[in-house]
Amino acid sequence: NAGVTQTPKFRVLKTGQSMTLLCAQDMNHEYMYWYRQDPGMGLRLIHYSVGEGTTAKGEVPDGYNVSRLKKQNFLLGLESAAPSQTSVYFCASSPAGWRVLGYGYTFGSGTRLTVV
Amino acid sequence: AQSVTQLDSQVPVFEEAPVELRCNYSSSVSVYLFWYVQYPNQGLQLLLKYLSGSTLVKGINGFEAEFNKSQTSFHLRKPSVHISDTAEYFCAVLGGSYIPTFGRGTSLIVHP
């Protein structure tokens, strides 16, 4: 099925460990985003990409790195996990520019990460 | 700059009652507005959107929203809710950029 696929769906990390979350979309969307969702905080943008090979910081980028080597994939990395990074992470994609108004944003089903 | 305020973090309501979820926005330019719904343990799905034209927008599952430019609001309504409408609802705004800003969400809890 077309859409945004996130792996893994669940993960438990120890403080200081590293990991990479993978987001893959098959809709040929130019833009991709990583959000974190915390109770009472809504969705906060971590990083985003407006095209292959580009990345930009969002609202809460500290402690995360991203890469977009291929148009269909957007990776989110945690180099040294901290308990404050316990959250649900969502990836989203959209067409570029004015076309996003008609299509909206397509979200993955999320990755639930716990850092102990 | 753009921002969104969802005035209620939680809205409890009985089944078949009407409901209104409030959303106010701020932007220095013309805006496009969206409502998304998130069912438990799922990602967000587009419920409806306002781009231009009629200020009353109809979406899926019987929801509608009204754009009020003078009050900078985009409230979501449904005349009769069902248990299955229990979910988190997010209002989002697009202003000068194509990166949306989401509100903090409103949890709609429908009681039998």
PDB file of C-alpha atoms in Angstrom:
ATOM      1  CA  ASN A   1       0.000   0.000   0.000  1.00  0.00           C
ATOM      2  CA  ALA A   2       1.219   3.484  -0.829  1.00  0.00           C
ATOM      3  CA  GLY A   3       2.169   5.648   2.110  1.00  0.00           C
ATOM      4  CA  VAL A   4       4.770   6.306   4.753  1.00  0.00           C
ATOM      5  CA  THR A   5       6.396   3.383   6.532  1.00  0.00           C
ATOM      6  CA  GLN A   6       8.333   3.755   9.761  1.00  0.00           C
ATOM      7  CA  THR A   7      10.651   1.183  11.280  1.00  0.00           C
ATOM      8  CA  PRO A   8      10.912   0.060  13.987  1.00  0.00           C
ATOM      9  CA  LYS A   9       7.502   0.477  15.636  1.00  0.00           C
ATOM     10  CA  PHE A  10       8.812   0.074  19.174  1.00  0.00           C
ATOM     11  CA  ARG A  11      12.234   0.311  20.744  1.00  0.00           C
ATOM     12  CA  VAL A  12      13.738   0.469  24.208  1.00  0.00           C
ATOM     13  CA  LEU A  13      17.198   2.000  24.535  1.00  0.00           C
ATOM     14  CA  LYS A  14      19.567   2.433  27.407  1.00  0.00           C
ATOM     15  CA  THR A  15      20.897   5.905  28.107  1.00  0.00           C
ATOM     16  CA  GLY A  16      23.873   6.604  25.893  1.00  0.00           C
ATOM     17  CA  GLN A  17      23.002   4.087  23.198  1.00  0.00           C
ATOM     18  CA  SER A  18      22.522   5.135  19.618  1.00  0.00           C
ATOM     19  CA  MET A  19      19.921   4.187  17.058  1.00  0.00           C
ATOM     20  CA  THR A  20      18.469   5.134  13.701  1.00  0.00           C
ATOM     21  CA  LEU A  21      14.800   5.430  12.816  1.00  0.00           C
ATOM     22  CA  LEU A  22      13.923   4.837   9.202  1.00  0.00           C
ATOM     23  CA  CYS A  23      11.150   6.522   7.266  1.00  0.00           C
ATOM     24  CA  ALA A  24      10.298   5.421   3.742  1.00  0.00           C
ATOM     25  CA  GLN A  25       7.671   6.857   1.392  1.00  0.00           C
ATOM     26  CA  ASP A  26       6.620   5.622  -2.026  1.00  0.00           C
ATOM     27  CA  MET A  27       4.595   8.639  -3.194  1.00  0.00           C
ATOM     28  CA  ASN A  28       7.511  10.487  -4.775  1.00  0.00           C
ATOM     29  CA  HIS A  29       7.051  13.333  -2.279  1.00  0.00           C
ATOM     30  CA  GLU A  30       9.712  16.008  -2.181  1.00  0.00           C
ATOM     31  CA  TYR A  31       9.297  17.076   1.441  1.00  0.00           C
ATOM     32  CA  MET A  32       9.772  14.852   4.487  1.00  0.00           C
ATOM     33  CA  TYR A  33       9.536  15.634   8.190  1.00  0.00           C
ATOM     34  CA  TRP A  34      10.314  14.153  11.567  1.00  0.00           C
ATOM     35  CA  TYR A  35       8.099  15.072  14.534  1.00  0.00           C
ATOM     36  CA  ARG A  36       8.023  14.012  18.127  1.00  0.00           C
ATOM     37  CA  GLN A  37       4.781  13.785  20.067  1.00  0.00           C
ATOM     38  CA  ASP A  38       4.705  14.202  23.822  1.00  0.00           C
ATOM     39  CA  PRO A  39       1.669  14.439  26.122  1.00  0.00           C
ATOM     40  CA  GLY A  40       0.336  17.988  26.256  1.00  0.00           C
ATOM     41  CA  MET A  41       2.948  19.206  23.774  1.00  0.00           C
ATOM     42  CA  GLY A  42       1.356  18.153  20.515  1.00  0.00           C
ATOM     43  CA  LEU A  43       3.609  17.622  17.530  1.00  0.00           C
ATOM     44  CA  ARG A  44       6.972  19.334  17.492  1.00  0.00           C
ATOM     45  CA  LEU A  45       9.103  19.427  14.382  1.00  0.00           C
ATOM     46  CA  ILE A  46      12.598  17.986  14.839  1.00  0.00           C
ATOM     47  CA  HIS A  47      14.099  18.192  11.339  1.00  0.00           C
ATOM     48  CA  TYR A  48      12.777  18.330   7.826  1.00  0.00           C
ATOM     49  CA  SER A  49      13.984  17.946   4.267  1.00  0.00           C
ATOM     50  CA  VAL A  50      12.831  19.736   1.117  1.00  0.00           C
ATOM     51  CA  GLY A  51      14.589  17.376  -1.236  1.00  0.00           C
ATOM     52  CA  GLU A  52      17.184  14.669  -1.673  1.00  0.00           C
ATOM     53  CA  GLY A  53      20.457  15.670  -0.062  1.00  0.00           C
ATOM     54  CA  THR A  54      18.940  18.539   1.944  1.00  0.00           C
ATOM     55  CA  THR A  55      18.037  18.809   5.611  1.00  0.00           C
ATOM     56  CA  ALA A  56      17.018  21.638   7.924  1.00  0.00           C
ATOM     57  CA  LYS A  57      16.429  22.111  11.631  1.00  0.00           C
ATOM     58  CA  GLY A  58      12.975  22.356  13.072  1.00  0.00           C
ATOM     59  CA  GLU A  59      11.774  23.449  16.472  1.00  0.00           C
ATOM     60  CA  VAL A  60      13.568  20.835  18.623  1.00  0.00           C
ATOM     61  CA  PRO A  61      16.653  19.570  16.723  1.00  0.00           C
ATOM     62  CA  ASP A  62      19.119  19.133  19.594  1.00  0.00           C
ATOM     63  CA  GLY A  63      20.279  15.564  20.160  1.00  0.00           C
ATOM     64  CA  TYR A  64      19.128  14.389  16.718  1.00  0.00           C
ATOM     65  CA  ASN A  65      20.699  14.120  13.303  1.00  0.00           C
ATOM     66  CA  VAL A  66      19.078  13.336   9.974  1.00  0.00           C
ATOM     67  CA  SER A  67      20.035  12.301   6.485  1.00  0.00           C
ATOM     68  CA  ARG A  68      18.220  12.157   3.170  1.00  0.00           C
ATOM     69  CA  LEU A  69      20.516  10.341   0.789  1.00  0.00           C
ATOM     70  CA  LYS A  70      17.632   9.024  -1.291  1.00  0.00           C
ATOM     71  CA  LYS A  71      14.411  10.856  -2.090  1.00  0.00           C
ATOM     72  CA  GLN A  72      12.235   8.107  -0.642  1.00  0.00           C
ATOM     73  CA  ASN A  73      14.084   7.723   2.678  1.00  0.00           C
ATOM     74  CA  PHE A  74      14.554  10.042   5.641  1.00  0.00           C
ATOM     75  CA  LEU A  75      16.629   8.771   8.557  1.00  0.00           C
ATOM     76  CA  LEU A  76      16.541  10.115  12.106  1.00  0.00           C
ATOM     77  CA  GLY A  77      19.523   9.333  14.298  1.00  0.00           C
ATOM     78  CA  LEU A  78      20.055   9.554  18.033  1.00  0.00           C
ATOM     79  CA  GLU A  79      23.774   9.512  18.749  1.00  0.00           C
ATOM     80  CA  SER A  80      23.562   9.241  22.532  1.00  0.00           C
ATOM     81  CA  ALA A  81      20.046   8.620  23.760  1.00  0.00           C
ATOM     82  CA  ALA A  82      18.731  10.410  26.837  1.00  0.00           C
ATOM     83  CA  PRO A  83      15.568   9.780  28.878  1.00  0.00           C
ATOM     84  CA  SER A  84      14.246  13.143  27.647  1.00  0.00           C
ATOM     85  CA  GLN A  85      14.070  11.611  24.180  1.00  0.00           C
ATOM     86  CA  THR A  86      11.447   9.122  25.296  1.00  0.00           C
ATOM     87  CA  SER A  87       8.603   9.944  22.937  1.00  0.00           C
ATOM     88  CA  VAL A  88       6.548   8.843  19.982  1.00  0.00           C
ATOM     89  CA  TYR A  89       8.212   9.798  16.720  1.00  0.00           C
ATOM     90  CA  PHE A  90       6.254  10.446  13.557  1.00  0.00           C
ATOM     91  CA  CYS A  91       7.509  10.807  10.052  1.00  0.00           C
ATOM     92  CA  ALA A  92       5.484  12.645   7.426  1.00  0.00           C
ATOM     93  CA  SER A  93       5.840  13.509   3.772  1.00  0.00           C
ATOM     94  CA  SER A  94       4.229  15.952   1.384  1.00  0.00           C
ATOM     95  CA  PRO A  95       4.496  17.258  -2.149  1.00  0.00           C
ATOM     96  CA  ALA A  96       6.487  20.431  -2.578  1.00  0.00           C
ATOM     97  CA  GLY A  97       5.214  23.974  -2.700  1.00  0.00           C
ATOM     98  CA  TRP A  98       1.646  24.758  -3.609  1.00  0.00           C
ATOM     99  CA  ARG A  99       0.768  21.161  -4.354  1.00  0.00           C
ATOM    100  CA  VAL A 100       0.819  20.352  -0.644  1.00  0.00           C
ATOM    101  CA  LEU A 101      -2.373  22.355  -0.265  1.00  0.00           C
ATOM    102  CA  GLY A 102      -4.306  19.849  -2.263  1.00  0.00           C
ATOM    103  CA  TYR A 103      -2.671  16.684  -1.014  1.00  0.00           C
ATOM    104  CA  GLY A 104      -1.878  17.481   2.596  1.00  0.00           C
ATOM    105  CA  TYR A 105       0.606  15.607   4.671  1.00  0.00           C
ATOM    106  CA  THR A 106       0.845  11.823   4.910  1.00  0.00           C
ATOM    107  CA  PHE A 107       1.953  10.465   8.259  1.00  0.00           C
ATOM    108  CA  GLY A 108       3.516   7.183   9.254  1.00  0.00           C
ATOM    109  CA  SER A 109       2.100   5.155  12.127  1.00  0.00           C
ATOM    110  CA  GLY A 110       4.844   6.177  14.552  1.00  0.00           C
ATOM    111  CA  THR A 111       7.758   4.741  16.506  1.00  0.00           C
ATOM    112  CA  ARG A 112       7.392   4.481  20.250  1.00  0.00           C
ATOM    113  CA  LEU A 113      10.826   4.981  21.805  1.00  0.00           C
ATOM    114  CA  THR A 114      11.630   4.537  25.473  1.00  0.00           C
ATOM    115  CA  VAL A 115      15.024   5.499  26.860  1.00  0.00           C
ATOM    116  CA  VAL A 116      15.805   4.027  30.268  1.00  0.00           C
TER     117      VAL A 116
ATOM    118  CA  ALA B   1       5.450  33.670  11.971  1.00  0.00           C
ATOM    119  CA  GLN B   2       2.474  31.414  12.475  1.00  0.00           C
ATOM    120  CA  SER B   3       0.995  29.769  15.549  1.00  0.00           C
ATOM    121  CA  VAL B   4      -1.990  27.691  16.551  1.00  0.00           C
ATOM    122  CA  THR B   5      -3.824  27.513  19.859  1.00  0.00           C
ATOM    123  CA  GLN B   6      -6.204  24.716  20.668  1.00  0.00           C
ATOM    124  CA  LEU B   7      -8.115  26.039  23.605  1.00  0.00           C
ATOM    125  CA  ASP B   8      -9.186  22.742  25.131  1.00  0.00           C
ATOM    126  CA  SER B   9      -6.834  19.886  25.934  1.00  0.00           C
ATOM    127  CA  GLN B  10      -9.716  17.515  26.602  1.00  0.00           C
ATOM    128  CA  VAL B  11     -13.392  17.535  25.637  1.00  0.00           C
ATOM    129  CA  PRO B  12     -15.667  14.908  27.174  1.00  0.00           C
ATOM    130  CA  VAL B  13     -19.076  14.445  25.582  1.00  0.00           C
ATOM    131  CA  PHE B  14     -21.871  11.890  25.555  1.00  0.00           C
ATOM    132  CA  GLU B  15     -22.661   9.864  22.474  1.00  0.00           C
ATOM    133  CA  GLU B  16     -25.078  11.550  20.027  1.00  0.00           C
ATOM    134  CA  ALA B  17     -24.398  14.980  21.537  1.00  0.00           C
ATOM    135  CA  PRO B  18     -22.954  17.815  19.427  1.00  0.00           C
ATOM    136  CA  VAL B  19     -19.347  18.836  19.867  1.00  0.00           C
ATOM    137  CA  GLU B  20     -17.117  21.790  19.013  1.00  0.00           C
ATOM    138  CA  LEU B  21     -13.332  21.694  19.176  1.00  0.00           C
ATOM    139  CA  ARG B  22     -11.809  25.147  19.173  1.00  0.00           C
ATOM    140  CA  CYS B  23      -8.809  26.355  17.217  1.00  0.00           C
ATOM    141  CA  ASN B  24      -7.392  29.865  16.958  1.00  0.00           C
ATOM    142  CA  TYR B  25      -4.467  30.821  14.783  1.00  0.00           C
ATOM    143  CA  SER B  26      -2.055  33.662  14.292  1.00  0.00           C
ATOM    144  CA  SER B  27      -0.294  34.557  11.081  1.00  0.00           C
ATOM    145  CA  SER B  28       1.044  37.646   9.372  1.00  0.00           C
ATOM    146  CA  VAL B  29      -0.055  36.373   5.957  1.00  0.00           C
ATOM    147  CA  SER B  30      -2.993  34.550   4.452  1.00  0.00           C
ATOM    148  CA  VAL B  31      -3.382  31.077   5.843  1.00  0.00           C
ATOM    149  CA  TYR B  32      -4.424  27.597   4.942  1.00  0.00           C
ATOM    150  CA  LEU B  33      -5.924  25.559   7.751  1.00  0.00           C
ATOM    151  CA  PHE B  34      -6.232  21.864   8.437  1.00  0.00           C
ATOM    152  CA  TRP B  35      -7.731  19.506  10.977  1.00  0.00           C
ATOM    153  CA  TYR B  36      -6.136  16.105  11.499  1.00  0.00           C
ATOM    154  CA  VAL B  37      -7.413  13.171  13.552  1.00  0.00           C
ATOM    155  CA  GLN B  38      -5.275  10.617  15.360  1.00  0.00           C
ATOM    156  CA  TYR B  39      -6.911   7.401  16.506  1.00  0.00           C
ATOM    157  CA  PRO B  40      -5.187   5.472  19.316  1.00  0.00           C
ATOM    158  CA  ASN B  41      -1.807   4.043  18.317  1.00  0.00           C
ATOM    159  CA  GLN B  42      -2.059   5.406  14.786  1.00  0.00           C
ATOM    160  CA  GLY B  43      -0.618   8.264  12.760  1.00  0.00           C
ATOM    161  CA  LEU B  44      -2.483  11.427  11.824  1.00  0.00           C
ATOM    162  CA  GLN B  45      -5.113  11.472   9.077  1.00  0.00           C
ATOM    163  CA  LEU B  46      -6.447  14.526   7.271  1.00  0.00           C
ATOM    164  CA  LEU B  47      -9.996  15.329   8.369  1.00  0.00           C
ATOM    165  CA  LEU B  48     -10.602  18.495   6.373  1.00  0.00           C
ATOM    166  CA  LYS B  49      -8.885  21.592   5.042  1.00  0.00           C
ATOM    167  CA  TYR B  50      -9.599  25.216   4.221  1.00  0.00           C
ATOM    168  CA  LEU B  51      -7.710  26.630   1.267  1.00  0.00           C
ATOM    169  CA  SER B  52     -10.012  29.338  -0.081  1.00  0.00           C
ATOM    170  CA  GLY B  53     -13.620  29.971  -1.070  1.00  0.00           C
ATOM    171  CA  SER B  54     -16.519  28.949   1.150  1.00  0.00           C
ATOM    172  CA  THR B  55     -15.746  29.444   4.817  1.00  0.00           C
ATOM    173  CA  LEU B  56     -17.694  26.324   5.793  1.00  0.00           C
ATOM    174  CA  VAL B  57     -15.660  23.240   5.039  1.00  0.00           C
ATOM    175  CA  LYS B  58     -17.002  19.709   5.193  1.00  0.00           C
ATOM    176  CA  GLY B  59     -14.738  16.767   5.930  1.00  0.00           C
ATOM    177  CA  ILE B  60     -14.895  13.060   6.482  1.00  0.00           C
ATOM    178  CA  ASN B  61     -16.981  11.287   9.127  1.00  0.00           C
ATOM    179  CA  GLY B  62     -19.554  14.089   9.336  1.00  0.00           C
ATOM    180  CA  PHE B  63     -17.176  16.741  10.637  1.00  0.00           C
ATOM    181  CA  GLU B  64     -17.186  20.331   9.439  1.00  0.00           C
ATOM    182  CA  ALA B  65     -15.239  23.462  10.281  1.00  0.00           C
ATOM    183  CA  GLU B  66     -15.830  27.153   9.783  1.00  0.00           C
ATOM    184  CA  PHE B  67     -13.111  29.622   8.897  1.00  0.00           C
ATOM    185  CA  ASN B  68     -13.634  32.975  10.604  1.00  0.00           C
ATOM    186  CA  LYS B  69     -11.034  35.470   9.473  1.00  0.00           C
ATOM    187  CA  SER B  70     -12.104  38.284  11.790  1.00  0.00           C
ATOM    188  CA  GLN B  71     -11.862  36.036  14.835  1.00  0.00           C
ATOM    189  CA  THR B  72      -8.870  34.107  13.451  1.00  0.00           C
ATOM    190  CA  SER B  73     -10.606  30.852  14.274  1.00  0.00           C
ATOM    191  CA  PHE B  74     -11.195  27.498  12.617  1.00  0.00           C
ATOM    192  CA  HIS B  75     -13.443  25.552  14.966  1.00  0.00           C
ATOM    193  CA  LEU B  76     -14.335  21.933  14.260  1.00  0.00           C
ATOM    194  CA  ARG B  77     -17.903  20.717  14.783  1.00  0.00           C
ATOM    195  CA  LYS B  78     -19.991  17.608  14.566  1.00  0.00           C
ATOM    196  CA  PRO B  79     -23.744  17.613  15.253  1.00  0.00           C
ATOM    197  CA  SER B  80     -23.861  14.083  16.715  1.00  0.00           C
ATOM    198  CA  VAL B  81     -20.779  12.178  17.858  1.00  0.00           C
ATOM    199  CA  HIS B  82     -20.211   8.449  18.036  1.00  0.00           C
ATOM    200  CA  ILE B  83     -18.035   6.349  20.301  1.00  0.00           C
ATOM    201  CA  SER B  84     -15.746   5.798  17.331  1.00  0.00           C
ATOM    202  CA  ASP B  85     -14.982   9.541  17.209  1.00  0.00           C
ATOM    203  CA  THR B  86     -12.915   9.188  20.369  1.00  0.00           C
ATOM    204  CA  ALA B  87      -9.483  10.366  19.234  1.00  0.00           C
ATOM    205  CA  GLU B  88      -6.944  13.179  19.371  1.00  0.00           C
ATOM    206  CA  TYR B  89      -7.646  16.099  17.046  1.00  0.00           C
ATOM    207  CA  PHE B  90      -5.008  18.486  15.789  1.00  0.00           C
ATOM    208  CA  CYS B  91      -5.450  21.848  14.137  1.00  0.00           C
ATOM    209  CA  ALA B  92      -2.657  22.977  11.795  1.00  0.00           C
ATOM    210  CA  VAL B  93      -1.862  26.210   9.972  1.00  0.00           C
ATOM    211  CA  LEU B  94       0.198  27.023   6.919  1.00  0.00           C
ATOM    212  CA  GLY B  95       1.225  30.637   6.511  1.00  0.00           C
ATOM    213  CA  GLY B  96       4.143  31.966   4.577  1.00  0.00           C
ATOM    214  CA  SER B  97       6.069  28.715   4.369  1.00  0.00           C
ATOM    215  CA  TYR B  98       5.073  25.189   3.464  1.00  0.00           C
ATOM    216  CA  ILE B  99       6.018  23.850   6.883  1.00  0.00           C
ATOM    217  CA  PRO B 100       2.861  23.510   8.973  1.00  0.00           C
ATOM    218  CA  THR B 101       2.526  24.409  12.625  1.00  0.00           C
ATOM    219  CA  PHE B 102       0.392  22.043  14.666  1.00  0.00           C
ATOM    220  CA  GLY B 103      -1.589  22.789  17.774  1.00  0.00           C
ATOM    221  CA  ARG B 104      -1.109  20.800  20.956  1.00  0.00           C
ATOM    222  CA  GLY B 105      -4.133  18.659  20.257  1.00  0.00           C
ATOM    223  CA  THR B 106      -7.570  18.158  21.793  1.00  0.00           C
ATOM    224  CA  SER B 107      -8.552  14.788  23.150  1.00  0.00           C
ATOM    225  CA  LEU B 108     -12.203  14.063  22.328  1.00  0.00           C
ATOM    226  CA  ILE B 109     -13.651  11.488  24.692  1.00  0.00           C
ATOM    227  CA  VAL B 110     -17.091  10.178  23.788  1.00  0.00           C
ATOM    228  CA  HIS B 111     -18.969   8.464  26.604  1.00  0.00           C
ATOM    229  CA  PRO B 112     -21.829   6.005  26.010  1.00  0.00           C
TER     230      PRO B 112
END
